[in-house]
Amino acid sequence: AGALSLAGVRNRSSILRAGLVASLAGTGAIVALHLLVPAEGDLRVFLQSVGLGLLSGLLSAVLTIGFLSLFETVFDILSPLRLLELSNPNHPLLRRLLVEAPGTYHHSVMVANLAESAAEAIGADGLLARVGAYYHDIGKVKRPQFFIENQMQMGNPHDKISPHLSKTIILAHPKDGVELLAASRIPKPIRDIAAQHHGTTLLKYFYHKAKELNGENQVLEEDFRYPGPKPQFKEAAIVGIADCIEASVRSLSRPTPGRIEALVRKVIRERLEDGQFNECDLTLKELETIGNSICETLKGIFHARIEYPEEIPGKGKDVKNGTVG
């Protein structure tokens, strides 16, 4: 009864509620047994049994709350409550990401919104996908200026270095992220998402740039692929899809619903044809559902707005009385 009551638990009060349910279930069993085989004429034994039955579930809930953090740390368990704690924006790693790589932080929040809705649409763990998306690019804090979302009011340093050096820096960020997460004792599923979200995809921009500079036959495609591994579970694959789509949609000059949907389908198709989902159990039907979910979420983000008329020179709002002059 207690285990069934804990399905989908998201806060500590749910554990107390499960303890109460367990108490009532235990007490019901005690009363049923007493009616079948009454105690030897002793009402005190019956009342004592009922009292202990009520106390047992509540005491179990209190002990669970008290020891939960210890069990999570010692046995590396990732519970929903632990995920909620990791999603706190005041977590040291997220604060560091916000301060040192604000563009990446905003990108990660957007990816989290896409990944959570897509994961829930296919019955996967939406909370794990959301928290994994928050930390998936944490490795970029080591060299934030080399990633375009953080290059505000500054030139692109990749214009001054060779494409081979550029790809070495870019390809290193999943590994750097795993090291940072391990140093902060972040649970393994989050580290796995950081390591696997790019799989073994090709870094196309620098690959084609290197071919232009060095010639078609002087550049190996394998040298410009992420080291992997490929996604091993659904949530890692979903974060990778959402990461690529969010970055690609930002490059659209006019993100209309039709262009967004075409881009989403293209990203998923290319990853499927590249074999990036070969090691996780995503089905074609689930990929279709993921694409539909991401399209709906993006349409809500890039919704149409009215175009405000420009102010006529010499006229504006009268601050004193709030009227327009």
PDB file of C-alpha atoms in Angstrom:
ATOM      1  CA  ALA A   1       0.000   0.000   0.000  1.00  0.00           C
ATOM      2  CA  GLY A   2       2.836   2.386   0.836  1.00  0.00           C
ATOM      3  CA  ALA A   3       4.699   1.580  -2.392  1.00  0.00           C
ATOM      4  CA  LEU A   4       1.608   2.153  -4.517  1.00  0.00           C
ATOM      5  CA  SER A   5       1.025   5.489  -2.768  1.00  0.00           C
ATOM      6  CA  LEU A   6       4.554   6.629  -3.661  1.00  0.00           C
ATOM      7  CA  ALA A   7       4.059   6.357  -7.433  1.00  0.00           C
ATOM      8  CA  GLY A   8       5.061   9.673  -9.019  1.00  0.00           C
ATOM      9  CA  VAL A   9       6.082  11.246  -5.712  1.00  0.00           C
ATOM     10  CA  ARG A  10       7.326  14.832  -6.168  1.00  0.00           C
ATOM     11  CA  ASN A  11       7.539  16.199  -2.600  1.00  0.00           C
ATOM     12  CA  ARG A  12       8.211  15.059   0.955  1.00  0.00           C
ATOM     13  CA  SER A  13       4.617  15.506   2.074  1.00  0.00           C
ATOM     14  CA  SER A  14       3.719  12.677  -0.332  1.00  0.00           C
ATOM     15  CA  ILE A  15       5.920  10.349   1.738  1.00  0.00           C
ATOM     16  CA  LEU A  16       3.958  11.231   4.871  1.00  0.00           C
ATOM     17  CA  ARG A  17       0.730  10.595   2.986  1.00  0.00           C
ATOM     18  CA  ALA A  18       2.042   7.194   1.897  1.00  0.00           C
ATOM     19  CA  GLY A  19       2.903   6.438   5.526  1.00  0.00           C
ATOM     20  CA  LEU A  20      -0.660   7.257   6.537  1.00  0.00           C
ATOM     21  CA  VAL A  21      -2.026   4.982   3.810  1.00  0.00           C
ATOM     22  CA  ALA A  22       0.271   2.188   5.005  1.00  0.00           C
ATOM     23  CA  SER A  23      -0.926   2.742   8.577  1.00  0.00           C
ATOM     24  CA  LEU A  24      -4.574   2.481   7.567  1.00  0.00           C
ATOM     25  CA  ALA A  25      -3.908  -0.620   5.450  1.00  0.00           C
ATOM     26  CA  GLY A  26      -2.015  -2.285   8.312  1.00  0.00           C
ATOM     27  CA  THR A  27      -4.697  -1.384  10.804  1.00  0.00           C
ATOM     28  CA  GLY A  28      -7.370  -2.802   8.502  1.00  0.00           C
ATOM     29  CA  ALA A  29      -5.460  -6.087   8.313  1.00  0.00           C
ATOM     30  CA  ILE A  30      -5.133  -6.175  12.138  1.00  0.00           C
ATOM     31  CA  VAL A  31      -8.873  -5.606  12.619  1.00  0.00           C
ATOM     32  CA  ALA A  32      -9.698  -8.283  10.026  1.00  0.00           C
ATOM     33  CA  LEU A  33      -7.446 -10.836  11.744  1.00  0.00           C
ATOM     34  CA  HIS A  34      -8.923  -9.952  15.134  1.00  0.00           C
ATOM     35  CA  LEU A  35     -12.436 -10.550  13.821  1.00  0.00           C
ATOM     36  CA  LEU A  36     -11.341 -13.933  12.449  1.00  0.00           C
ATOM     37  CA  VAL A  37      -9.408 -14.982  15.561  1.00  0.00           C
ATOM     38  CA  PRO A  38     -10.321 -12.751  18.528  1.00  0.00           C
ATOM     39  CA  ALA A  39      -7.675 -12.210  21.181  1.00  0.00           C
ATOM     40  CA  GLU A  40      -8.072 -14.268  24.313  1.00  0.00           C
ATOM     41  CA  GLY A  41     -10.727 -12.009  25.828  1.00  0.00           C
ATOM     42  CA  ASP A  42      -8.256  -9.150  26.132  1.00  0.00           C
ATOM     43  CA  LEU A  43      -9.406  -5.859  24.637  1.00  0.00           C
ATOM     44  CA  ARG A  44      -6.090  -4.283  25.663  1.00  0.00           C
ATOM     45  CA  VAL A  45      -4.115  -6.534  23.284  1.00  0.00           C
ATOM     46  CA  PHE A  46      -6.418  -5.588  20.401  1.00  0.00           C
ATOM     47  CA  LEU A  47      -6.152  -1.847  21.053  1.00  0.00           C
ATOM     48  CA  GLN A  48      -2.376  -2.148  21.466  1.00  0.00           C
ATOM     49  CA  SER A  49      -2.127  -3.924  18.113  1.00  0.00           C
ATOM     50  CA  VAL A  50      -4.241  -1.273  16.406  1.00  0.00           C
ATOM     51  CA  GLY A  51      -2.124   1.502  17.945  1.00  0.00           C
ATOM     52  CA  LEU A  52       1.130  -0.108  16.787  1.00  0.00           C
ATOM     53  CA  GLY A  53      -0.362  -0.600  13.319  1.00  0.00           C
ATOM     54  CA  LEU A  54      -1.179   3.093  13.065  1.00  0.00           C
ATOM     55  CA  LEU A  55       2.235   4.066  14.419  1.00  0.00           C
ATOM     56  CA  SER A  56       4.222   1.741  12.136  1.00  0.00           C
ATOM     57  CA  GLY A  57       3.329   3.456   8.842  1.00  0.00           C
ATOM     58  CA  LEU A  58       3.850   6.962  10.174  1.00  0.00           C
ATOM     59  CA  LEU A  59       7.172   5.981  11.776  1.00  0.00           C
ATOM     60  CA  SER A  60       8.271   4.402   8.485  1.00  0.00           C
ATOM     61  CA  ALA A  61       7.503   7.661   6.661  1.00  0.00           C
ATOM     62  CA  VAL A  62       9.502   9.703   9.171  1.00  0.00           C
ATOM     63  CA  LEU A  63      12.469   7.317   8.959  1.00  0.00           C
ATOM     64  CA  THR A  64      12.288   7.378   5.144  1.00  0.00           C
ATOM     65  CA  ILE A  65      12.451  11.170   5.054  1.00  0.00           C
ATOM     66  CA  GLY A  66      15.314  11.172   7.544  1.00  0.00           C
ATOM     67  CA  PHE A  67      17.439   8.553   5.789  1.00  0.00           C
ATOM     68  CA  LEU A  68      16.546   9.417   2.180  1.00  0.00           C
ATOM     69  CA  SER A  69      19.466  11.791   1.624  1.00  0.00           C
ATOM     70  CA  LEU A  70      21.880   9.251   3.131  1.00  0.00           C
ATOM     71  CA  PHE A  71      20.624   6.434   0.897  1.00  0.00           C
ATOM     72  CA  GLU A  72      20.740   8.665  -2.198  1.00  0.00           C
ATOM     73  CA  THR A  73      24.354   9.617  -1.506  1.00  0.00           C
ATOM     74  CA  VAL A  74      25.704   6.217  -0.440  1.00  0.00           C
ATOM     75  CA  PHE A  75      23.940   4.134  -3.111  1.00  0.00           C
ATOM     76  CA  ASP A  76      23.877   6.824  -5.853  1.00  0.00           C
ATOM     77  CA  ILE A  77      20.073   6.673  -6.082  1.00  0.00           C
ATOM     78  CA  LEU A  78      18.318   9.304  -8.181  1.00  0.00           C
ATOM     79  CA  SER A  79      14.859   9.821  -6.701  1.00  0.00           C
ATOM     80  CA  PRO A  80      12.302  12.394  -7.903  1.00  0.00           C
ATOM     81  CA  LEU A  81      13.002  14.413  -4.756  1.00  0.00           C
ATOM     82  CA  ARG A  82      16.719  14.464  -5.577  1.00  0.00           C
ATOM     83  CA  LEU A  83      15.899  15.584  -9.122  1.00  0.00           C
ATOM     84  CA  LEU A  84      13.803  18.444  -7.766  1.00  0.00           C
ATOM     85  CA  GLU A  85      16.720  19.536  -5.574  1.00  0.00           C
ATOM     86  CA  LEU A  86      19.057  19.469  -8.590  1.00  0.00           C
ATOM     87  CA  SER A  87      16.625  21.588 -10.594  1.00  0.00           C
ATOM     88  CA  ASN A  88      16.958  24.453  -8.092  1.00  0.00           C
ATOM     89  CA  PRO A  89      18.433  27.462  -9.975  1.00  0.00           C
ATOM     90  CA  ASN A  90      20.547  28.224  -6.889  1.00  0.00           C
ATOM     91  CA  HIS A  91      22.523  24.994  -7.280  1.00  0.00           C
ATOM     92  CA  PRO A  92      26.233  25.993  -7.444  1.00  0.00           C
ATOM     93  CA  LEU A  93      26.746  24.517 -10.923  1.00  0.00           C
ATOM     94  CA  LEU A  94      23.676  26.229 -12.364  1.00  0.00           C
ATOM     95  CA  ARG A  95      24.679  29.510 -10.742  1.00  0.00           C
ATOM     96  CA  ARG A  96      28.132  29.158 -12.285  1.00  0.00           C
ATOM     97  CA  LEU A  97      26.594  28.424 -15.689  1.00  0.00           C
ATOM     98  CA  LEU A  98      24.373  31.503 -15.417  1.00  0.00           C
ATOM     99  CA  VAL A  99      27.277  33.806 -14.479  1.00  0.00           C
ATOM    100  CA  GLU A 100      30.014  32.439 -16.760  1.00  0.00           C
ATOM    101  CA  ALA A 101      27.963  31.287 -19.763  1.00  0.00           C
ATOM    102  CA  PRO A 102      24.587  33.084 -19.699  1.00  0.00           C
ATOM    103  CA  GLY A 103      23.778  32.213 -23.308  1.00  0.00           C
ATOM    104  CA  THR A 104      24.297  28.524 -22.610  1.00  0.00           C
ATOM    105  CA  TYR A 105      22.165  28.793 -19.466  1.00  0.00           C
ATOM    106  CA  HIS A 106      19.239  30.253 -21.409  1.00  0.00           C
ATOM    107  CA  HIS A 107      19.702  27.644 -24.139  1.00  0.00           C
ATOM    108  CA  SER A 108      19.622  24.874 -21.498  1.00  0.00           C
ATOM    109  CA  VAL A 109      16.373  26.180 -19.996  1.00  0.00           C
ATOM    110  CA  MET A 110      14.751  26.184 -23.439  1.00  0.00           C
ATOM    111  CA  VAL A 111      16.014  22.662 -24.143  1.00  0.00           C
ATOM    112  CA  ALA A 112      14.617  21.546 -20.769  1.00  0.00           C
ATOM    113  CA  ASN A 113      11.137  22.768 -21.708  1.00  0.00           C
ATOM    114  CA  LEU A 114      11.246  20.913 -25.030  1.00  0.00           C
ATOM    115  CA  ALA A 115      12.717  17.725 -23.551  1.00  0.00           C
ATOM    116  CA  GLU A 116      10.303  17.463 -20.623  1.00  0.00           C
ATOM    117  CA  SER A 117       7.162  17.766 -22.753  1.00  0.00           C
ATOM    118  CA  ALA A 118       8.545  15.322 -25.337  1.00  0.00           C
ATOM    119  CA  ALA A 119       9.534  12.760 -22.688  1.00  0.00           C
ATOM    120  CA  GLU A 120       6.140  12.912 -20.999  1.00  0.00           C
ATOM    121  CA  ALA A 121       4.425  12.516 -24.391  1.00  0.00           C
ATOM    122  CA  ILE A 122       5.969   9.040 -24.825  1.00  0.00           C
ATOM    123  CA  GLY A 123       5.736   7.998 -21.168  1.00  0.00           C
ATOM    124  CA  ALA A 124       9.421   8.550 -20.327  1.00  0.00           C
ATOM    125  CA  ASP A 125      10.696  10.376 -17.232  1.00  0.00           C
ATOM    126  CA  GLY A 126       9.983  14.031 -17.965  1.00  0.00           C
ATOM    127  CA  LEU A 127      11.630  15.263 -14.758  1.00  0.00           C
ATOM    128  CA  LEU A 128      14.862  13.403 -15.539  1.00  0.00           C
ATOM    129  CA  ALA A 129      14.850  14.861 -19.068  1.00  0.00           C
ATOM    130  CA  ARG A 130      14.327  18.391 -17.695  1.00  0.00           C
ATOM    131  CA  VAL A 131      17.086  18.190 -15.088  1.00  0.00           C
ATOM    132  CA  GLY A 132      19.439  16.438 -17.512  1.00  0.00           C
ATOM    133  CA  ALA A 133      18.871  19.277 -19.991  1.00  0.00           C
ATOM    134  CA  TYR A 134      19.775  21.842 -17.324  1.00  0.00           C
ATOM    135  CA  TYR A 135      23.216  20.233 -16.946  1.00  0.00           C
ATOM    136  CA  HIS A 136      23.824  18.791 -20.412  1.00  0.00           C
ATOM    137  CA  ASP A 137      26.079  21.660 -21.561  1.00  0.00           C
ATOM    138  CA  ILE A 138      27.735  22.409 -18.213  1.00  0.00           C
ATOM    139  CA  GLY A 139      31.128  21.610 -19.762  1.00  0.00           C
ATOM    140  CA  LYS A 140      30.928  24.849 -21.768  1.00  0.00           C
ATOM    141  CA  VAL A 141      31.804  26.861 -18.636  1.00  0.00           C
ATOM    142  CA  LYS A 142      35.461  25.895 -19.165  1.00  0.00           C
ATOM    143  CA  ARG A 143      35.651  27.838 -22.455  1.00  0.00           C
ATOM    144  CA  PRO A 144      32.371  29.751 -22.773  1.00  0.00           C
ATOM    145  CA  GLN A 145      33.631  32.285 -25.335  1.00  0.00           C
ATOM    146  CA  PHE A 146      34.122  29.527 -27.942  1.00  0.00           C
ATOM    147  CA  PHE A 147      30.379  28.819 -28.128  1.00  0.00           C
ATOM    148  CA  ILE A 148      28.288  31.167 -30.240  1.00  0.00           C
ATOM    149  CA  GLU A 149      25.447  31.649 -27.746  1.00  0.00           C
ATOM    150  CA  ASN A 150      27.948  33.292 -25.361  1.00  0.00           C
ATOM    151  CA  GLN A 151      29.619  35.533 -27.972  1.00  0.00           C
ATOM    152  CA  MET A 152      27.625  38.675 -27.238  1.00  0.00           C
ATOM    153  CA  GLN A 153      29.351  41.964 -28.082  1.00  0.00           C
ATOM    154  CA  MET A 154      32.555  40.143 -29.084  1.00  0.00           C
ATOM    155  CA  GLY A 155      34.165  38.566 -32.112  1.00  0.00           C
ATOM    156  CA  ASN A 156      34.203  34.870 -32.873  1.00  0.00           C
ATOM    157  CA  PRO A 157      37.544  33.390 -31.703  1.00  0.00           C
ATOM    158  CA  HIS A 158      37.135  30.507 -34.167  1.00  0.00           C
ATOM    159  CA  ASP A 159      37.849  32.952 -36.989  1.00  0.00           C
ATOM    160  CA  LYS A 160      41.448  33.204 -35.725  1.00  0.00           C
ATOM    161  CA  ILE A 161      42.253  29.515 -35.238  1.00  0.00           C
ATOM    162  CA  SER A 162      42.286  26.431 -37.464  1.00  0.00           C
ATOM    163  CA  PRO A 163      39.159  24.272 -37.811  1.00  0.00           C
ATOM    164  CA  HIS A 164      41.064  21.327 -36.305  1.00  0.00           C
ATOM    165  CA  LEU A 165      41.718  23.292 -33.112  1.00  0.00           C
ATOM    166  CA  SER A 166      38.141  24.549 -33.102  1.00  0.00           C
ATOM    167  CA  LYS A 167      36.722  21.043 -33.339  1.00  0.00           C
ATOM    168  CA  THR A 168      38.998  19.877 -30.522  1.00  0.00           C
ATOM    169  CA  ILE A 169      37.569  22.587 -28.249  1.00  0.00           C
ATOM    170  CA  ILE A 170      33.944  21.952 -29.243  1.00  0.00           C
ATOM    171  CA  LEU A 171      34.172  18.161 -29.058  1.00  0.00           C
ATOM    172  CA  ALA A 172      35.662  18.369 -25.555  1.00  0.00           C
ATOM    173  CA  HIS A 173      32.654  19.970 -23.854  1.00  0.00           C
ATOM    174  CA  PRO A 174      30.720  16.727 -23.133  1.00  0.00           C
ATOM    175  CA  LYS A 175      33.811  15.227 -21.461  1.00  0.00           C
ATOM    176  CA  ASP A 176      34.461  18.460 -19.541  1.00  0.00           C
ATOM    177  CA  GLY A 177      30.845  18.429 -18.393  1.00  0.00           C
ATOM    178  CA  VAL A 178      31.047  14.864 -17.105  1.00  0.00           C
ATOM    179  CA  GLU A 179      34.172  15.756 -15.116  1.00  0.00           C
ATOM    180  CA  LEU A 180      32.501  18.801 -13.547  1.00  0.00           C
ATOM    181  CA  LEU A 181      29.381  16.814 -12.693  1.00  0.00           C
ATOM    182  CA  ALA A 182      31.413  13.983 -11.184  1.00  0.00           C
ATOM    183  CA  ALA A 183      33.400  16.447  -9.060  1.00  0.00           C
ATOM    184  CA  SER A 184      30.106  17.832  -7.719  1.00  0.00           C
ATOM    185  CA  ARG A 185      28.767  14.297  -7.060  1.00  0.00           C
ATOM    186  CA  ILE A 186      25.876  14.684  -9.492  1.00  0.00           C
ATOM    187  CA  PRO A 187      24.131  11.295  -9.977  1.00  0.00           C
ATOM    188  CA  LYS A 188      25.161   9.066 -12.878  1.00  0.00           C
ATOM    189  CA  PRO A 189      22.005   9.426 -15.069  1.00  0.00           C
ATOM    190  CA  ILE A 190      22.636  13.191 -15.282  1.00  0.00           C
ATOM    191  CA  ARG A 191      26.295  12.585 -16.140  1.00  0.00           C
ATOM    192  CA  ASP A 192      25.235  10.066 -18.791  1.00  0.00           C
ATOM    193  CA  ILE A 193      22.940  12.621 -20.440  1.00  0.00           C
ATOM    194  CA  ALA A 194      25.829  15.123 -20.556  1.00  0.00           C
ATOM    195  CA  ALA A 195      28.093  12.491 -22.148  1.00  0.00           C
ATOM    196  CA  GLN A 196      25.572  11.024 -24.592  1.00  0.00           C
ATOM    197  CA  HIS A 197      23.409  13.923 -25.812  1.00  0.00           C
ATOM    198  CA  HIS A 198      25.564  14.494 -28.935  1.00  0.00           C
ATOM    199  CA  GLY A 199      26.185  10.791 -29.516  1.00  0.00           C
ATOM    200  CA  THR A 200      28.668  10.414 -32.370  1.00  0.00           C
ATOM    201  CA  THR A 201      27.178  13.143 -34.560  1.00  0.00           C
ATOM    202  CA  LEU A 202      29.273  15.053 -37.060  1.00  0.00           C
ATOM    203  CA  LEU A 203      30.460  18.604 -36.354  1.00  0.00           C
ATOM    204  CA  LYS A 204      29.410  19.699 -39.828  1.00  0.00           C
ATOM    205  CA  TYR A 205      30.456  23.367 -39.835  1.00  0.00           C
ATOM    206  CA  PHE A 206      34.116  22.792 -38.987  1.00  0.00           C
ATOM    207  CA  TYR A 207      34.255  19.583 -41.042  1.00  0.00           C
ATOM    208  CA  HIS A 208      33.263  21.431 -44.225  1.00  0.00           C
ATOM    209  CA  LYS A 209      35.478  24.385 -43.287  1.00  0.00           C
ATOM    210  CA  ALA A 210      38.458  22.032 -42.912  1.00  0.00           C
ATOM    211  CA  LYS A 211      37.708  20.439 -46.298  1.00  0.00           C
ATOM    212  CA  GLU A 212      37.657  23.866 -47.939  1.00  0.00           C
ATOM    213  CA  LEU A 213      41.036  24.770 -46.434  1.00  0.00           C
ATOM    214  CA  ASN A 214      42.857  21.432 -46.712  1.00  0.00           C
ATOM    215  CA  GLY A 215      41.174  19.647 -49.591  1.00  0.00           C
ATOM    216  CA  GLU A 216      38.526  16.915 -49.802  1.00  0.00           C
ATOM    217  CA  ASN A 217      40.935  13.997 -49.335  1.00  0.00           C
ATOM    218  CA  GLN A 218      42.976  15.464 -46.481  1.00  0.00           C
ATOM    219  CA  VAL A 219      40.182  15.472 -43.868  1.00  0.00           C
ATOM    220  CA  LEU A 220      38.688  12.401 -42.194  1.00  0.00           C
ATOM    221  CA  GLU A 221      35.023  12.572 -41.189  1.00  0.00           C
ATOM    222  CA  GLU A 222      35.734  10.451 -38.091  1.00  0.00           C
ATOM    223  CA  ASP A 223      38.009  13.182 -36.721  1.00  0.00           C
ATOM    224  CA  PHE A 224      35.087  15.620 -36.643  1.00  0.00           C
ATOM    225  CA  ARG A 225      32.593  13.372 -34.875  1.00  0.00           C
ATOM    226  CA  TYR A 226      31.765  13.541 -31.158  1.00  0.00           C
ATOM    227  CA  PRO A 227      33.384  10.700 -29.213  1.00  0.00           C
ATOM    228  CA  GLY A 228      30.047   9.364 -27.945  1.00  0.00           C
ATOM    229  CA  PRO A 229      28.744   7.098 -26.641  1.00  0.00           C
ATOM    230  CA  LYS A 230      25.439   7.127 -28.486  1.00  0.00           C
ATOM    231  CA  PRO A 231      22.364   7.644 -26.288  1.00  0.00           C
ATOM    232  CA  GLN A 232      21.738   4.562 -24.149  1.00  0.00           C
ATOM    233  CA  PHE A 233      18.285   5.503 -22.858  1.00  0.00           C
ATOM    234  CA  LYS A 234      15.303   7.494 -24.058  1.00  0.00           C
ATOM    235  CA  GLU A 235      15.815  10.621 -21.956  1.00  0.00           C
ATOM    236  CA  ALA A 236      19.389  11.092 -23.241  1.00  0.00           C
ATOM    237  CA  ALA A 237      18.214  10.754 -26.844  1.00  0.00           C
ATOM    238  CA  ILE A 238      15.381  13.237 -26.270  1.00  0.00           C
ATOM    239  CA  VAL A 239      17.720  15.832 -24.729  1.00  0.00           C
ATOM    240  CA  GLY A 240      20.034  15.428 -27.729  1.00  0.00           C
ATOM    241  CA  ILE A 241      17.158  15.950 -30.175  1.00  0.00           C
ATOM    242  CA  ALA A 242      15.857  18.978 -28.267  1.00  0.00           C
ATOM    243  CA  ASP A 243      19.375  20.450 -28.007  1.00  0.00           C
ATOM    244  CA  CYS A 244      19.959  20.267 -31.768  1.00  0.00           C
ATOM    245  CA  ILE A 245      16.482  21.541 -32.645  1.00  0.00           C
ATOM    246  CA  GLU A 246      16.583  24.501 -30.250  1.00  0.00           C
ATOM    247  CA  ALA A 247      19.937  25.657 -31.649  1.00  0.00           C
ATOM    248  CA  SER A 248      18.754  25.181 -35.243  1.00  0.00           C
ATOM    249  CA  VAL A 249      15.460  27.036 -34.765  1.00  0.00           C
ATOM    250  CA  ARG A 250      17.350  30.059 -33.436  1.00  0.00           C
ATOM    251  CA  SER A 251      19.172  30.284 -36.766  1.00  0.00           C
ATOM    252  CA  LEU A 252      15.900  30.617 -38.715  1.00  0.00           C
ATOM    253  CA  SER A 253      15.329  34.144 -39.965  1.00  0.00           C
ATOM    254  CA  ARG A 254      11.530  33.712 -39.999  1.00  0.00           C
ATOM    255  CA  PRO A 255      10.486  30.868 -37.675  1.00  0.00           C
ATOM    256  CA  THR A 256       7.031  30.200 -39.112  1.00  0.00           C
ATOM    257  CA  PRO A 257       5.126  27.065 -37.996  1.00  0.00           C
ATOM    258  CA  GLY A 258       5.752  25.389 -41.344  1.00  0.00           C
ATOM    259  CA  ARG A 259       9.497  26.048 -41.301  1.00  0.00           C
ATOM    260  CA  ILE A 260       9.762  24.945 -37.662  1.00  0.00           C
ATOM    261  CA  GLU A 261       7.998  21.655 -38.371  1.00  0.00           C
ATOM    262  CA  ALA A 262      10.159  20.984 -41.436  1.00  0.00           C
ATOM    263  CA  LEU A 263      13.295  21.621 -39.372  1.00  0.00           C
ATOM    264  CA  VAL A 264      12.164  19.341 -36.542  1.00  0.00           C
ATOM    265  CA  ARG A 265      11.447  16.504 -38.978  1.00  0.00           C
ATOM    266  CA  LYS A 266      14.807  17.045 -40.700  1.00  0.00           C
ATOM    267  CA  VAL A 267      16.816  16.885 -37.446  1.00  0.00           C
ATOM    268  CA  ILE A 268      15.079  13.699 -36.269  1.00  0.00           C
ATOM    269  CA  ARG A 269      15.395  12.051 -39.700  1.00  0.00           C
ATOM    270  CA  GLU A 270      19.110  12.869 -39.982  1.00  0.00           C
ATOM    271  CA  ARG A 271      19.847  11.466 -36.528  1.00  0.00           C
ATOM    272  CA  LEU A 272      17.862   8.335 -37.291  1.00  0.00           C
ATOM    273  CA  GLU A 273      19.658   7.775 -40.603  1.00  0.00           C
ATOM    274  CA  ASP A 274      23.011   8.431 -38.894  1.00  0.00           C
ATOM    275  CA  GLY A 275      22.319   5.588 -36.463  1.00  0.00           C
ATOM    276  CA  GLN A 276      22.233   7.774 -33.354  1.00  0.00           C
ATOM    277  CA  PHE A 277      19.231   5.879 -31.888  1.00  0.00           C
ATOM    278  CA  ASN A 278      20.616   2.387 -32.497  1.00  0.00           C
ATOM    279  CA  GLU A 279      21.563   1.812 -28.847  1.00  0.00           C
ATOM    280  CA  CYS A 280      18.394   3.059 -27.140  1.00  0.00           C
ATOM    281  CA  ASP A 281      14.888   1.634 -27.346  1.00  0.00           C
ATOM    282  CA  LEU A 282      13.099   4.505 -29.084  1.00  0.00           C
ATOM    283  CA  THR A 283      10.555   3.331 -31.646  1.00  0.00           C
ATOM    284  CA  LEU A 284       9.582   5.083 -34.875  1.00  0.00           C
ATOM    285  CA  LYS A 285       6.174   5.820 -33.389  1.00  0.00           C
ATOM    286  CA  GLU A 286       7.798   7.442 -30.351  1.00  0.00           C
ATOM    287  CA  LEU A 287      10.055   9.542 -32.598  1.00  0.00           C
ATOM    288  CA  GLU A 288       6.942  10.770 -34.397  1.00  0.00           C
ATOM    289  CA  THR A 289       5.339  11.656 -31.043  1.00  0.00           C
ATOM    290  CA  ILE A 290       8.520  13.433 -29.901  1.00  0.00           C
ATOM    291  CA  GLY A 291       8.552  15.486 -33.096  1.00  0.00           C
ATOM    292  CA  ASN A 292       4.898  16.474 -32.681  1.00  0.00           C
ATOM    293  CA  SER A 293       5.438  17.473 -29.047  1.00  0.00           C
ATOM    294  CA  ILE A 294       8.498  19.592 -29.831  1.00  0.00           C
ATOM    295  CA  CYS A 295       6.657  21.294 -32.709  1.00  0.00           C
ATOM    296  CA  GLU A 296       3.762  22.218 -30.423  1.00  0.00           C
ATOM    297  CA  THR A 297       6.104  23.583 -27.751  1.00  0.00           C
ATOM    298  CA  LEU A 298       8.108  25.615 -30.263  1.00  0.00           C
ATOM    299  CA  LYS A 299       4.957  27.062 -31.802  1.00  0.00           C
ATOM    300  CA  GLY A 300       4.014  28.309 -28.343  1.00  0.00           C
ATOM    301  CA  ILE A 301       7.456  29.886 -27.896  1.00  0.00           C
ATOM    302  CA  PHE A 302       7.680  31.480 -31.352  1.00  0.00           C
ATOM    303  CA  HIS A 303       4.051  32.592 -31.513  1.00  0.00           C
ATOM    304  CA  ALA A 304       3.070  35.511 -33.701  1.00  0.00           C
ATOM    305  CA  ARG A 305       3.009  39.004 -32.219  1.00  0.00           C
ATOM    306  CA  ILE A 306       1.406  42.186 -33.468  1.00  0.00           C
ATOM    307  CA  GLU A 307       3.720  44.774 -34.936  1.00  0.00           C
ATOM    308  CA  TYR A 308       3.539  47.894 -32.798  1.00  0.00           C
ATOM    309  CA  PRO A 309       3.347  51.198 -34.749  1.00  0.00           C
ATOM    310  CA  GLU A 310       6.286  53.541 -34.436  1.00  0.00           C
ATOM    311  CA  GLU A 311       5.805  56.716 -32.424  1.00  0.00           C
ATOM    312  CA  ILE A 312       5.246  59.860 -34.428  1.00  0.00           C
ATOM    313  CA  PRO A 313       8.175  62.259 -33.882  1.00  0.00           C
ATOM    314  CA  GLY A 314       7.294  65.008 -31.460  1.00  0.00           C
ATOM    315  CA  LYS A 315       4.430  63.045 -29.949  1.00  0.00           C
ATOM    316  CA  GLY A 316       4.472  60.537 -27.174  1.00  0.00           C
ATOM    317  CA  LYS A 317       3.032  59.581 -23.857  1.00  0.00           C
ATOM    318  CA  ASP A 318       2.370  62.359 -21.371  1.00  0.00           C
ATOM    319  CA  VAL A 319       3.996  60.931 -18.260  1.00  0.00           C
ATOM    320  CA  LYS A 320       2.167  63.361 -16.002  1.00  0.00           C
ATOM    321  CA  ASN A 321      -1.393  62.323 -16.811  1.00  0.00           C
ATOM    322  CA  GLY A 322      -0.846  59.113 -18.781  1.00  0.00           C
ATOM    323  CA  THR A 323      -2.411  60.403 -22.007  1.00  0.00           C
ATOM    324  CA  VAL A 324      -0.910  60.383 -25.448  1.00  0.00           C
ATOM    325  CA  GLY A 325       0.069  63.792 -26.787  1.00  0.00           C
TER     326      GLY A 325
END
